Amino acid sequence: GDSVTQMEGPVTLSEEAFLTINCTYTATGYPSLFWYVQYPGEGLQLLLKATKADDKGSNKGFEATYRKETTSFHLEKGSVQVSDSAVYFCALSSTSGNTPLVFGKGTRLSVIA
Amino acid sequence: DAGVIQSPRHEVTEMGQEVTLRCKPISGHNSLFWYRQTMMRGLELLIYFNNNVPIDDSGMPEDRFSAKMPNASFSTLKIQPSEPRDSAVYFCASSRQGIASGGYTFGSGTRLTVV
């Protein structure tokens, strides 16, 4: 079945450092791909998405590009802030359209001043 | 738009007691999902509904768990009897564009502690 694999955390960075969180997927066809973010004490929020190959999703300085050839959707940000400390989840939407999103296990990011 | 509303935010109960968690999805959203999150197991999908009909409850851990959606604006997750291992944060999420849509909106969760 469909699956998502994220890099294990936690990831600890200094403020203004470059961030990459790796995400690869296994799916039939061409799923839609998503990044969700969970801030402390809150539910998950949609951060960005891409629905077809080579699409780039972006929001709040974060970017991710849908790479079909490497089945990847890595999350990047050029300069992280303390306020970016959160858990990040990669997810995919099956092309069948009748099953829920498949989430990765999440990657915890801590940004220190 | 008030978002997905869950109540209570925190619940502490004794083992063996019945617990009912409540969720009000966003108006117009036709799919609803119940998740459980723990440090050990991460985020688990328990059950989901489409147009108020339960579609898949295979994620419900035991018969002690049950969920209902009597109308488009309300859902409950009940645990009876509760056990300490049920302690977790329970999230409700809704989606306007169906089960496979990426536009899930999550509530703030109910933190359940069973002592």
mmCIF file of C-alpha atoms in Angstrom:
data_model
loop_
_atom_site.group_PDB
_atom_site.id
_atom_site.type_symbol
_atom_site.label_atom_id
_atom_site.label_comp_id
_atom_site.label_asym_id
_atom_site.label_seq_id
_atom_site.Cartn_x
_atom_site.Cartn_y
_atom_site.Cartn_z
ATOM 1 C CA GLY A 1 0.000 0.000 0.000
ATOM 2 C CA ASP A 2 0.861 3.650 -0.077
ATOM 3 C CA SER A 3 3.397 4.863 2.467
ATOM 4 C CA VAL A 4 5.434 7.896 3.479
ATOM 5 C CA THR A 5 8.888 7.833 5.050
ATOM 6 C CA GLN A 6 10.299 10.865 6.833
ATOM 7 C CA MET A 7 13.712 11.446 8.320
ATOM 8 C CA GLU A 8 13.873 10.665 11.997
ATOM 9 C CA GLY A 9 14.100 13.544 14.392
ATOM 10 C CA PRO A 10 14.573 15.436 16.429
ATOM 11 C CA VAL A 11 16.317 18.062 14.340
ATOM 12 C CA THR A 12 17.945 20.897 16.263
ATOM 13 C CA LEU A 13 19.100 24.007 14.431
ATOM 14 C CA SER A 14 20.318 27.449 15.315
ATOM 15 C CA GLU A 15 18.252 30.428 14.268
ATOM 16 C CA GLU A 16 18.840 31.449 10.608
ATOM 17 C CA ALA A 17 20.166 28.008 9.672
ATOM 18 C CA PHE A 18 19.021 26.191 6.525
ATOM 19 C CA LEU A 19 16.432 23.468 7.024
ATOM 20 C CA THR A 20 15.837 20.292 5.066
ATOM 21 C CA ILE A 21 13.445 17.569 6.201
ATOM 22 C CA ASN A 22 13.481 14.582 3.884
ATOM 23 C CA CYS A 23 10.325 12.824 2.761
ATOM 24 C CA THR A 24 9.987 9.960 0.303
ATOM 25 C CA TYR A 25 6.882 8.096 -0.681
ATOM 26 C CA THR A 26 5.641 4.842 -2.178
ATOM 27 C CA ALA A 27 2.423 4.979 -4.143
ATOM 28 C CA THR A 28 0.816 3.824 -7.337
ATOM 29 C CA GLY A 29 0.134 6.503 -9.885
ATOM 30 C CA TYR A 30 0.664 10.143 -9.062
ATOM 31 C CA PRO A 31 -0.554 11.066 -5.603
ATOM 32 C CA SER A 32 -0.891 14.580 -4.237
ATOM 33 C CA LEU A 33 1.704 15.437 -1.588
ATOM 34 C CA PHE A 34 1.417 17.592 1.516
ATOM 35 C CA TRP A 35 3.317 18.984 4.463
ATOM 36 C CA TYR A 36 1.475 19.595 7.703
ATOM 37 C CA VAL A 37 2.856 21.378 10.764
ATOM 38 C CA GLN A 38 1.892 20.859 14.397
ATOM 39 C CA TYR A 39 2.837 23.594 16.846
ATOM 40 C CA PRO A 40 2.992 22.715 20.559
ATOM 41 C CA GLY A 41 -0.437 22.113 22.042
ATOM 42 C CA GLU A 42 -2.241 22.434 18.713
ATOM 43 C CA GLY A 43 -3.652 20.266 15.956
ATOM 44 C CA LEU A 44 -2.026 19.750 12.575
ATOM 45 C CA GLN A 45 -2.246 22.559 10.028
ATOM 46 C CA LEU A 46 -1.754 22.288 6.290
ATOM 47 C CA LEU A 47 1.530 24.029 5.447
ATOM 48 C CA LEU A 48 1.824 23.432 1.705
ATOM 49 C CA LYS A 49 0.920 20.997 -1.027
ATOM 50 C CA ALA A 50 1.723 19.903 -4.578
ATOM 51 C CA THR A 51 -0.619 17.991 -6.805
ATOM 52 C CA LYS A 52 1.540 16.960 -9.755
ATOM 53 C CA ALA A 53 5.127 16.232 -10.659
ATOM 54 C CA ASP A 54 7.536 19.195 -10.645
ATOM 55 C CA ASP A 55 5.022 21.377 -8.784
ATOM 56 C CA LYS A 56 6.509 23.455 -5.989
ATOM 57 C CA GLY A 57 4.416 24.160 -2.928
ATOM 58 C CA SER A 58 5.359 27.129 -0.769
ATOM 59 C CA ASN A 59 4.119 28.926 2.317
ATOM 60 C CA LYS A 60 5.644 30.991 5.156
ATOM 61 C CA GLY A 61 9.108 30.693 3.600
ATOM 62 C CA PHE A 62 8.897 26.892 3.362
ATOM 63 C CA GLU A 63 9.133 25.119 0.013
ATOM 64 C CA ALA A 64 8.864 21.562 -1.273
ATOM 65 C CA THR A 65 9.096 20.247 -4.840
ATOM 66 C CA TYR A 66 7.275 17.141 -6.056
ATOM 67 C CA ARG A 67 9.990 14.943 -7.597
ATOM 68 C CA LYS A 68 8.489 11.953 -9.381
ATOM 69 C CA GLU A 69 11.833 10.518 -10.453
ATOM 70 C CA THR A 70 13.065 10.253 -6.875
ATOM 71 C CA THR A 71 9.584 9.880 -5.295
ATOM 72 C CA SER A 72 10.458 12.674 -2.896
ATOM 73 C CA PHE A 73 8.944 15.825 -1.434
ATOM 74 C CA HIS A 74 11.625 17.323 0.797
ATOM 75 C CA LEU A 75 10.738 20.344 2.935
ATOM 76 C CA GLU A 76 13.183 23.277 2.895
ATOM 77 C CA LYS A 77 13.502 26.708 4.444
ATOM 78 C CA GLY A 78 16.386 29.043 3.925
ATOM 79 C CA SER A 79 16.472 30.654 7.363
ATOM 80 C CA VAL A 80 14.587 29.144 10.284
ATOM 81 C CA GLN A 81 13.261 31.060 13.253
ATOM 82 C CA VAL A 82 12.551 29.998 16.811
ATOM 83 C CA SER A 83 8.851 30.197 15.962
ATOM 84 C CA ASP A 84 9.315 27.382 13.414
ATOM 85 C CA SER A 85 9.866 24.901 16.244
ATOM 86 C CA ALA A 86 7.173 22.293 15.686
ATOM 87 C CA VAL A 87 6.537 18.779 14.401
ATOM 88 C CA TYR A 88 6.353 18.453 10.611
ATOM 89 C CA PHE A 89 4.368 15.696 8.892
ATOM 90 C CA CYS A 90 4.648 14.640 5.271
ATOM 91 C CA ALA A 91 1.495 13.103 3.782
ATOM 92 C CA LEU A 92 0.118 11.781 0.523
ATOM 93 C CA SER A 93 -3.304 11.485 -1.009
ATOM 94 C CA SER A 94 -3.974 8.259 -2.862
ATOM 95 C CA THR A 95 -4.853 8.507 -6.528
ATOM 96 C CA SER A 96 -7.823 6.217 -5.902
ATOM 97 C CA GLY A 97 -9.556 9.105 -4.183
ATOM 98 C CA ASN A 98 -11.365 6.928 -1.697
ATOM 99 C CA THR A 99 -8.853 6.456 1.105
ATOM 100 C CA PRO A 100 -7.700 8.965 3.724
ATOM 101 C CA LEU A 101 -4.388 10.762 3.707
ATOM 102 C CA VAL A 102 -1.353 8.663 4.594
ATOM 103 C CA PHE A 103 0.855 10.498 7.100
ATOM 104 C CA GLY A 104 4.520 10.027 7.893
ATOM 105 C CA LYS A 105 5.601 9.651 11.513
ATOM 106 C CA GLY A 106 6.532 13.306 11.878
ATOM 107 C CA THR A 107 9.847 15.094 12.406
ATOM 108 C CA ARG A 108 10.330 17.299 15.443
ATOM 109 C CA LEU A 109 12.250 20.523 14.771
ATOM 110 C CA SER A 110 13.740 22.632 17.546
ATOM 111 C CA VAL A 111 15.243 25.997 16.660
ATOM 112 C CA ILE A 112 17.436 27.629 19.281
ATOM 113 C CA ALA A 113 18.298 31.316 19.461
ATOM 114 C CA ASP B 1 -15.163 30.400 10.593
ATOM 115 C CA ALA B 2 -14.571 28.950 14.058
ATOM 116 C CA GLY B 3 -12.716 25.922 12.760
ATOM 117 C CA VAL B 4 -13.153 22.397 14.065
ATOM 118 C CA ILE B 5 -14.282 22.573 17.674
ATOM 119 C CA GLN B 6 -13.450 19.831 20.120
ATOM 120 C CA SER B 7 -14.545 19.492 23.720
ATOM 121 C CA PRO B 8 -13.386 19.145 26.340
ATOM 122 C CA ARG B 9 -9.781 20.339 25.855
ATOM 123 C CA HIS B 10 -8.631 18.283 28.805
ATOM 124 C CA GLU B 11 -10.227 15.288 30.490
ATOM 125 C CA VAL B 12 -8.974 13.419 33.517
ATOM 126 C CA THR B 13 -10.919 10.345 34.503
ATOM 127 C CA GLU B 14 -10.547 7.226 36.558
ATOM 128 C CA MET B 15 -10.031 3.827 35.045
ATOM 129 C CA GLY B 16 -13.337 2.143 34.286
ATOM 130 C CA GLN B 17 -15.270 5.333 33.716
ATOM 131 C CA GLU B 18 -16.996 6.227 30.469
ATOM 132 C CA VAL B 19 -15.464 9.064 28.472
ATOM 133 C CA THR B 20 -17.148 10.972 25.659
ATOM 134 C CA LEU B 21 -15.209 13.273 23.365
ATOM 135 C CA ARG B 22 -17.071 15.709 21.162
ATOM 136 C CA CYS B 23 -16.397 17.295 17.801
ATOM 137 C CA LYS B 24 -18.134 19.936 15.728
ATOM 138 C CA PRO B 25 -16.751 19.958 12.173
ATOM 139 C CA ILE B 26 -16.632 22.991 9.929
ATOM 140 C CA SER B 27 -19.987 23.705 8.331
ATOM 141 C CA GLY B 28 -20.127 22.321 4.808
ATOM 142 C CA HIS B 29 -17.375 19.772 5.356
ATOM 143 C CA ASN B 30 -18.613 16.299 4.433
ATOM 144 C CA SER B 31 -15.811 14.093 5.783
ATOM 145 C CA LEU B 32 -14.807 13.683 9.422
ATOM 146 C CA PHE B 33 -11.859 11.856 10.941
ATOM 147 C CA TRP B 34 -10.901 10.820 14.479
ATOM 148 C CA TYR B 35 -7.191 10.442 15.270
ATOM 149 C CA ARG B 36 -5.237 9.489 18.367
ATOM 150 C CA GLN B 37 -1.711 10.754 19.043
ATOM 151 C CA THR B 38 0.786 9.340 21.544
ATOM 152 C CA MET B 39 4.545 9.530 21.857
ATOM 153 C CA MET B 40 4.870 5.785 21.370
ATOM 154 C CA ARG B 41 2.515 5.254 18.438
ATOM 155 C CA GLY B 42 2.466 8.680 16.805
ATOM 156 C CA LEU B 43 -0.653 9.716 14.896
ATOM 157 C CA GLU B 44 -3.213 6.928 14.372
ATOM 158 C CA LEU B 45 -6.434 7.122 12.356
ATOM 159 C CA LEU B 46 -9.232 5.578 14.379
ATOM 160 C CA ILE B 47 -12.339 6.005 12.216
ATOM 161 C CA TYR B 48 -13.701 8.227 9.486
ATOM 162 C CA PHE B 49 -17.081 9.249 8.177
ATOM 163 C CA ASN B 50 -18.287 10.512 4.829
ATOM 164 C CA ASN B 51 -21.650 12.277 4.704
ATOM 165 C CA ASN B 52 -22.276 11.135 8.303
ATOM 166 C CA VAL B 53 -21.795 7.452 7.404
ATOM 167 C CA PRO B 54 -18.926 5.510 9.024
ATOM 168 C CA ILE B 55 -16.675 4.285 6.233
ATOM 169 C CA ASP B 56 -13.830 2.511 8.006
ATOM 170 C CA ASP B 57 -13.436 1.811 11.723
ATOM 171 C CA SER B 58 -10.571 -0.656 11.406
ATOM 172 C CA GLY B 59 -8.329 1.699 13.353
ATOM 173 C CA MET B 60 -10.481 1.552 16.469
ATOM 174 C CA PRO B 61 -8.283 -0.328 18.923
ATOM 175 C CA GLU B 62 -10.950 -2.292 20.781
ATOM 176 C CA ASP B 63 -14.677 -2.734 21.237
ATOM 177 C CA ARG B 64 -14.425 -0.315 24.123
ATOM 178 C CA PHE B 65 -14.190 2.439 21.531
ATOM 179 C CA SER B 66 -17.207 3.624 19.548
ATOM 180 C CA ALA B 67 -17.972 6.673 17.416
ATOM 181 C CA LYS B 68 -21.125 8.221 16.071
ATOM 182 C CA MET B 69 -22.069 11.032 13.757
ATOM 183 C CA PRO B 70 -25.799 11.636 14.183
ATOM 184 C CA ASN B 71 -25.765 14.694 11.917
ATOM 185 C CA ALA B 72 -23.452 16.776 9.786
ATOM 186 C CA SER B 73 -22.497 19.096 12.634
ATOM 187 C CA PHE B 74 -21.654 16.723 15.466
ATOM 188 C CA SER B 75 -19.656 13.609 16.227
ATOM 189 C CA THR B 76 -18.707 11.751 19.387
ATOM 190 C CA LEU B 77 -15.990 9.300 20.300
ATOM 191 C CA LYS B 78 -16.811 7.207 23.345
ATOM 192 C CA ILE B 79 -14.554 4.978 25.421
ATOM 193 C CA GLN B 80 -16.284 2.621 27.817
ATOM 194 C CA PRO B 81 -14.707 1.496 30.071
ATOM 195 C CA SER B 82 -11.596 3.633 29.916
ATOM 196 C CA GLU B 83 -8.121 2.287 30.730
ATOM 197 C CA PRO B 84 -4.810 4.043 31.498
ATOM 198 C CA ARG B 85 -3.413 2.995 28.105
ATOM 199 C CA ASP B 86 -6.124 5.099 26.450
ATOM 200 C CA SER B 87 -4.329 8.228 27.675
ATOM 201 C CA ALA B 88 -3.502 10.275 24.577
ATOM 202 C CA VAL B 89 -4.444 13.367 22.630
ATOM 203 C CA TYR B 90 -7.487 12.747 20.457
ATOM 204 C CA PHE B 91 -7.957 14.889 17.361
ATOM 205 C CA CYS B 92 -10.951 15.407 15.163
ATOM 206 C CA ALA B 93 -10.477 16.671 11.606
ATOM 207 C CA SER B 94 -12.878 17.549 8.821
ATOM 208 C CA SER B 95 -12.590 17.997 5.078
ATOM 209 C CA ARG B 96 -14.818 19.727 2.550
ATOM 210 C CA GLN B 97 -13.542 17.899 -0.485
ATOM 211 C CA GLY B 98 -13.899 14.336 0.636
ATOM 212 C CA ILE B 99 -11.799 11.618 2.182
ATOM 213 C CA ALA B 100 -8.781 11.877 -0.073
ATOM 214 C CA SER B 101 -8.591 15.653 -0.087
ATOM 215 C CA GLY B 102 -5.535 17.253 1.436
ATOM 216 C CA GLY B 103 -7.569 20.024 2.922
ATOM 217 C CA TYR B 104 -7.994 18.494 6.378
ATOM 218 C CA THR B 105 -8.697 20.980 9.157
ATOM 219 C CA PHE B 106 -7.804 19.669 12.586
ATOM 220 C CA GLY B 107 -9.265 20.672 15.929
ATOM 221 C CA SER B 108 -7.042 21.560 18.857
ATOM 222 C CA GLY B 109 -7.502 18.131 20.371
ATOM 223 C CA THR B 110 -8.677 16.622 23.643
ATOM 224 C CA ARG B 111 -5.945 15.541 26.027
ATOM 225 C CA LEU B 112 -7.262 12.478 27.857
ATOM 226 C CA THR B 113 -5.632 11.189 31.007
ATOM 227 C CA VAL B 114 -6.949 7.982 32.544
ATOM 228 C CA VAL B 115 -5.657 7.342 36.057
#
